[in-house]
GROMACS .gro file of C-alpha atoms in nm:
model
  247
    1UNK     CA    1   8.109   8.920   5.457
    2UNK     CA    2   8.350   9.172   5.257
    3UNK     CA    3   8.071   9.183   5.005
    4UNK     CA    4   7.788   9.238   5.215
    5UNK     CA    5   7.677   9.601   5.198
    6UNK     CA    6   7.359   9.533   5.396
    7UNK     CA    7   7.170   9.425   5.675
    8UNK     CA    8   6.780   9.499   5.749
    9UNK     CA    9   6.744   9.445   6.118
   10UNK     CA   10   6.485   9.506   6.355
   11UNK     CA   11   6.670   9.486   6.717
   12UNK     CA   12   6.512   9.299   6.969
   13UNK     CA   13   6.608   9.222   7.330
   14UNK     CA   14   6.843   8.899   7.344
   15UNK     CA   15   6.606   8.653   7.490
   16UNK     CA   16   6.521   8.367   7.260
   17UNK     CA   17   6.187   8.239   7.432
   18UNK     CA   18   6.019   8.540   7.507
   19UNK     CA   19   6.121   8.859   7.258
   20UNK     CA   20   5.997   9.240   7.193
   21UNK     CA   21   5.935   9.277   6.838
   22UNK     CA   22   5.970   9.641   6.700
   23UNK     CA   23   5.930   9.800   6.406
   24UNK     CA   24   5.995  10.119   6.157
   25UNK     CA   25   5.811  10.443   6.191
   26UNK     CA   26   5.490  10.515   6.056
   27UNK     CA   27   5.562  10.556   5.662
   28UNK     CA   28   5.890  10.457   5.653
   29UNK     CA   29   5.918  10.315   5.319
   30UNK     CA   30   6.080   9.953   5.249
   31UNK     CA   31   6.256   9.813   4.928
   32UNK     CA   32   6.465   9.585   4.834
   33UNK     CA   33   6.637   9.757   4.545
   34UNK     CA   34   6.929   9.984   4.576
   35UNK     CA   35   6.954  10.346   4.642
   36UNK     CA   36   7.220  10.563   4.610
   37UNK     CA   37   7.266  10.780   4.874
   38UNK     CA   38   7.471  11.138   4.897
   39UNK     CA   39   7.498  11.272   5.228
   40UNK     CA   40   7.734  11.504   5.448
   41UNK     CA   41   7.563  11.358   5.730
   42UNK     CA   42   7.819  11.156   5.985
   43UNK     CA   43   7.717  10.932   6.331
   44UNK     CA   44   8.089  11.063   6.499
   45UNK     CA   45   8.009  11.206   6.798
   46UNK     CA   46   7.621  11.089   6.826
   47UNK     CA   47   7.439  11.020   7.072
   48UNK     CA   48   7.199  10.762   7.021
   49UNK     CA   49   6.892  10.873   6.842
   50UNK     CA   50   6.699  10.914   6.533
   51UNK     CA   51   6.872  11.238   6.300
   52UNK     CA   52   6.672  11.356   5.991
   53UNK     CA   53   6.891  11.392   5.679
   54UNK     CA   54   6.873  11.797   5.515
   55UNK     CA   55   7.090  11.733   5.267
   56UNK     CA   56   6.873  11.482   5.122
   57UNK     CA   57   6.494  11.721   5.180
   58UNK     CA   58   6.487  11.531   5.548
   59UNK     CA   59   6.331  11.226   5.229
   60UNK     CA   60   6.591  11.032   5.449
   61UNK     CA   61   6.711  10.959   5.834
   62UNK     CA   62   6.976  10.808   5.970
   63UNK     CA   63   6.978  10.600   6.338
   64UNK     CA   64   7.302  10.668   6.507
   65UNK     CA   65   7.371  10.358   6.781
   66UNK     CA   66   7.649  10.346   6.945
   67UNK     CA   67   7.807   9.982   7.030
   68UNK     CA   68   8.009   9.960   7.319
   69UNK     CA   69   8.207   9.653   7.494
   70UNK     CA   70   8.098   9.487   7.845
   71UNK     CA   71   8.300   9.760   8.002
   72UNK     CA   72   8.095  10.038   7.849
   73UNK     CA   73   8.358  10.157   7.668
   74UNK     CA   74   8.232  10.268   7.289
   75UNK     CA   75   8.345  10.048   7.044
   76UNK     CA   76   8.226  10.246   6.748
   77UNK     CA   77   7.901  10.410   6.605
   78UNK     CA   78   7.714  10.230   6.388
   79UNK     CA   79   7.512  10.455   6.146
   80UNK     CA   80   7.229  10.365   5.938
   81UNK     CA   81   6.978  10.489   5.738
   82UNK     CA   82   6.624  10.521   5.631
   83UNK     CA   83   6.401  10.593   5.340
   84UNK     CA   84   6.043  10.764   5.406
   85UNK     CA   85   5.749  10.678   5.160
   86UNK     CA   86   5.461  10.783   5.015
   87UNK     CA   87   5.582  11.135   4.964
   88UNK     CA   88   5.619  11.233   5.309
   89UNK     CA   89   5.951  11.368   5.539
   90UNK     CA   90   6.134  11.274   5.852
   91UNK     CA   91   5.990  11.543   6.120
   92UNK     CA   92   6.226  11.555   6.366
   93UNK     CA   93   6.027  11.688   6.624
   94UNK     CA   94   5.768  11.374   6.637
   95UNK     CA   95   6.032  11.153   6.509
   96UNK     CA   96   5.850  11.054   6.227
   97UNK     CA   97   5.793  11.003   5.883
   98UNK     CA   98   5.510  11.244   5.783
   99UNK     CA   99   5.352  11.496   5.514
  100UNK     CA  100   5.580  11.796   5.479
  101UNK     CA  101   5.293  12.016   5.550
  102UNK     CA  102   5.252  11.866   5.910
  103UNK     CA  103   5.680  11.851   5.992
  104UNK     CA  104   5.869  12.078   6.161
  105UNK     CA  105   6.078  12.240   5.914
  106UNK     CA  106   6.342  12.031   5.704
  107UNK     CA  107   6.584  12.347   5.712
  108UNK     CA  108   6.535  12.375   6.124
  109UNK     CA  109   6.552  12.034   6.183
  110UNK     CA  110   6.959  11.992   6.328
  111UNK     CA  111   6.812  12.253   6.600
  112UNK     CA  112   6.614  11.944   6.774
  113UNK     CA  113   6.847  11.697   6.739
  114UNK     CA  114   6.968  11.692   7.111
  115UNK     CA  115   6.590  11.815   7.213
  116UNK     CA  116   6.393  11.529   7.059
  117UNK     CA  117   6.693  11.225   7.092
  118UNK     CA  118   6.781  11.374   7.480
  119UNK     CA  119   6.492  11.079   7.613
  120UNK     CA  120   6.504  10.898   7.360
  121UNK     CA  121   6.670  10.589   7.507
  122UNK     CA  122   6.440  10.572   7.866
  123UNK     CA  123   6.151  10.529   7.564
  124UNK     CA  124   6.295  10.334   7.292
  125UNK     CA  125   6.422   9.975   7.411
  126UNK     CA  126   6.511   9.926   7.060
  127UNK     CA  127   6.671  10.007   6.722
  128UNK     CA  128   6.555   9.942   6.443
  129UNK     CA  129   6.806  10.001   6.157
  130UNK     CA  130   6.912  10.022   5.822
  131UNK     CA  131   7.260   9.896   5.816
  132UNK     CA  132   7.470  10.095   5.531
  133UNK     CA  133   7.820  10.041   5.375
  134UNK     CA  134   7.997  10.249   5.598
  135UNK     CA  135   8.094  10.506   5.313
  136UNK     CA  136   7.936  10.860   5.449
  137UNK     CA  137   7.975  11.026   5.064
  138UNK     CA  138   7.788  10.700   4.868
  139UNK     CA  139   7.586  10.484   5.058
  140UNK     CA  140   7.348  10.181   4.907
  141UNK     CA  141   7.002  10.225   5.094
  142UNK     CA  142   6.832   9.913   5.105
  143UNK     CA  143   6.567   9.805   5.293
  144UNK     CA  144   6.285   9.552   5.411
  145UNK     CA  145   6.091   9.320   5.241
  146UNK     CA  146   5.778   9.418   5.060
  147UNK     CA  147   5.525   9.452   5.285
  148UNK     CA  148   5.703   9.399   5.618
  149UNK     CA  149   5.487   9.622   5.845
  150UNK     CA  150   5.631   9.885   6.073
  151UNK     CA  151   5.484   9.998   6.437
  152UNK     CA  152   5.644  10.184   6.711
  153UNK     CA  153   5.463   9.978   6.924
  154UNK     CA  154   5.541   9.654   7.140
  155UNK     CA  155   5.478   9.303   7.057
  156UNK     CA  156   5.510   8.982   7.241
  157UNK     CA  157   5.664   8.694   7.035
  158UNK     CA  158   5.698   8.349   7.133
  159UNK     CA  159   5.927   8.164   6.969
  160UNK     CA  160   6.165   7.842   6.983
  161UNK     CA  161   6.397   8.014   6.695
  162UNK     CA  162   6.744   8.103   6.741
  163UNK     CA  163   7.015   8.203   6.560
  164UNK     CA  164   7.296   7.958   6.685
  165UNK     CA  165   7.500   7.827   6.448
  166UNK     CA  166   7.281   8.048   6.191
  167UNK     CA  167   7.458   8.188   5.881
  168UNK     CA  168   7.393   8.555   5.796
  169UNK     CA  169   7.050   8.593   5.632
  170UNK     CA  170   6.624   8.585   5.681
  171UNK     CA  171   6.450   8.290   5.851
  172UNK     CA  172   6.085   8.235   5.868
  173UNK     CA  173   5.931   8.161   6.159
  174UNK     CA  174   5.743   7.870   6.132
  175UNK     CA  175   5.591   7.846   6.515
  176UNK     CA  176   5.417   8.194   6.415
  177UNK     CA  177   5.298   8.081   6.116
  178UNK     CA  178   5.579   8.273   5.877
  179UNK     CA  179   5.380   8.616   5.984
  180UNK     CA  180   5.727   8.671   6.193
  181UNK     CA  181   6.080   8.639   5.994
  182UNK     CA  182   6.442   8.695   6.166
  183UNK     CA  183   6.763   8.805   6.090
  184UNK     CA  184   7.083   8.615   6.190
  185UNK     CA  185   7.372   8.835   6.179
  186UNK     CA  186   7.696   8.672   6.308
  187UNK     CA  187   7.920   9.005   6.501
  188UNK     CA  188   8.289   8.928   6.410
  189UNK     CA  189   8.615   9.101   6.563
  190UNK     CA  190   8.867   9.284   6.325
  191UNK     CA  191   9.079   8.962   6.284
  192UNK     CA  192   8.742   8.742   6.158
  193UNK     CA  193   8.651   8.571   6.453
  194UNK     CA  194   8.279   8.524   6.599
  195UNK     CA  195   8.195   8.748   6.897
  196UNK     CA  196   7.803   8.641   6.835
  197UNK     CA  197   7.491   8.612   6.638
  198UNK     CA  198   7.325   8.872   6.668
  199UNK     CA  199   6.925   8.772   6.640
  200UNK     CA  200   6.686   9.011   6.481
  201UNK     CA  201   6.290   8.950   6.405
  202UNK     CA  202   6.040   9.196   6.154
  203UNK     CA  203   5.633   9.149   6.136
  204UNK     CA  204   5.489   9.099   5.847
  205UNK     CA  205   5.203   9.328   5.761
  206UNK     CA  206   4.897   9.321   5.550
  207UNK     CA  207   4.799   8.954   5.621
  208UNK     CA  208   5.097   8.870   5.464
  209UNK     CA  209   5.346   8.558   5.598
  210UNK     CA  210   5.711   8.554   5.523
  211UNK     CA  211   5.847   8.386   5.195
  212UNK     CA  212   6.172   8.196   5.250
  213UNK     CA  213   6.203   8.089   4.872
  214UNK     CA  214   6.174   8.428   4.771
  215UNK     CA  215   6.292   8.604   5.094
  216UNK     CA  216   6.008   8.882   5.096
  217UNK     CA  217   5.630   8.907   5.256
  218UNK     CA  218   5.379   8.761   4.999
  219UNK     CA  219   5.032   8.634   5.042
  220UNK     CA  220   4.983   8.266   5.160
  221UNK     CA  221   4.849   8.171   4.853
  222UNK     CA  222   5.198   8.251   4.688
  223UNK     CA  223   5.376   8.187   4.937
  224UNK     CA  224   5.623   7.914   4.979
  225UNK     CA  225   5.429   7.655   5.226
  226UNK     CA  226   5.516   7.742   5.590
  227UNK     CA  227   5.603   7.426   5.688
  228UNK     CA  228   5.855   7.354   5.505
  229UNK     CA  229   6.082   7.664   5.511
  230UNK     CA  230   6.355   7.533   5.690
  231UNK     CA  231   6.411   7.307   5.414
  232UNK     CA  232   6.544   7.637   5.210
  233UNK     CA  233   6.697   7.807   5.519
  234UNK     CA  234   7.030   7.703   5.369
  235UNK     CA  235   6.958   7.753   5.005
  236UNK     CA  236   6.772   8.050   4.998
  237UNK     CA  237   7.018   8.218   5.243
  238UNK     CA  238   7.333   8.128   5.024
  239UNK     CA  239   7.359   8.432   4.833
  240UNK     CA  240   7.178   8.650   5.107
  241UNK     CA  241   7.329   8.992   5.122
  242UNK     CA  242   7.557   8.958   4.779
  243UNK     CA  243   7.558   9.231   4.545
  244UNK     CA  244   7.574   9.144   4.195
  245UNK     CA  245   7.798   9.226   3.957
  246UNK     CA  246   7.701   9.547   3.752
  247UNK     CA  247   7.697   9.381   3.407
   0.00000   0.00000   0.00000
């Protein structure tokens, strides 16, 4: 886990049978390559909410979500961090990625941070993150799968997958068809040991189903045969999340 600098996650409620699947705003751009990231930007003292990043031409945004323990009492603030595509910017005012021509203004935009994140909870059941190495001054951006599709909206998922006894990494989903893939991601305490699994689940887009030989969205046609994914669940999940070695 010491050498995991990542985890793509798309939060859903907890409930195995019957989940809410969420997704990135409109244009936010997903890779699976790193990024180096410079920012001054910091999630101490956050609330929770969605915080364009001026340092870096509001190109990037950072999610600021608070975790705190069955008592309420905050734990930390986890901080992570977005890419926007296809040329556009974060507007903070909408809360989403758009042309710069159509955003509030990138300089302005730490002005509406309490305005547009003061609801954002009683709207947002959800957050759907970017999980960074916790490094404010060099970050590695990564981010979904090719073609994993992103929607503000609601969607009902059925499912029998969970993520007991699940080692960190992407599953298919093979009761959906692959068109759904999650994201086990086992919670530990500072001494090692397992709090939970924490059970994530992404859409993929563009008639696309899940991969899980090659851990991205692909056409069926290329696609590793649904059917059979859990046969790689182990395999292709072995070196999930490892950097390699710059050579």
């Amino acid at each position: 886990m010491a050498r995991l600098v990542l985890a793509v996650v798309l939060a859903l409620a907890a409930v195995a049978t019957a989940r809410m699947a969420y997704v990135l705003p409109d244009a936010a751009e997903t890779l699976l390559r790193a990024r180096s990231l410079q920012t001054t930007f910091t999630c101490d003292n956050r609330a929770y909410g969605y915080y364009a990043d001026v340092d870096n031409n509001c190109e990037i945004f950072h999610v600021c979500y608070p975790i705190v323990d069955e008592t309420g009492a905050l734990l930390e603030t986890a901080h992570f961090s977005f890419v926007c595509g296809n040329q556009t910017v974060f507007n903070q005012e909408s809360l989403t990625c758009s042309h710069a021509d159509d955003a509030f203004p990138c300089e302005e935009a730490a002005n509406l941070f309490d305005i547009s994140n003061s609801d954002i909870m009683a709207h947002l059941v959800l957050a759907v993150v970017l999980a960074l190495a916790a490094v404010a001054t060099a970050r590695m951006a990564y981010v979904l799968p090719d073609a994993a599709e992103t929607l503000l909206r609601a969607r009902s998922l059925q499912t029998t997958f969970t993520c007991d006894n699940r080692a960190y990494g992407y599953y298919a989903d093979v009761d959906n068809n692959c068109e759904i893939f999650h994201v086990c991601y086992p919670i530990v305490d500072e001494t090692g040991a397992l709090l939970e699994t924490a059970h994530f689940s992404f859409v993929c887009g563009n008639q696309t189903v899940f991969n899980q030989e090659s851990l991205t969205c692909s056409h069926a046609d290329d696609a590793f045969p649904c059917e059979e994914a859990a046969n790689l669940f182990d395999i292709s999940n072995s070196e999930f999340g490892v950097i390699p070695e710059r050579r």
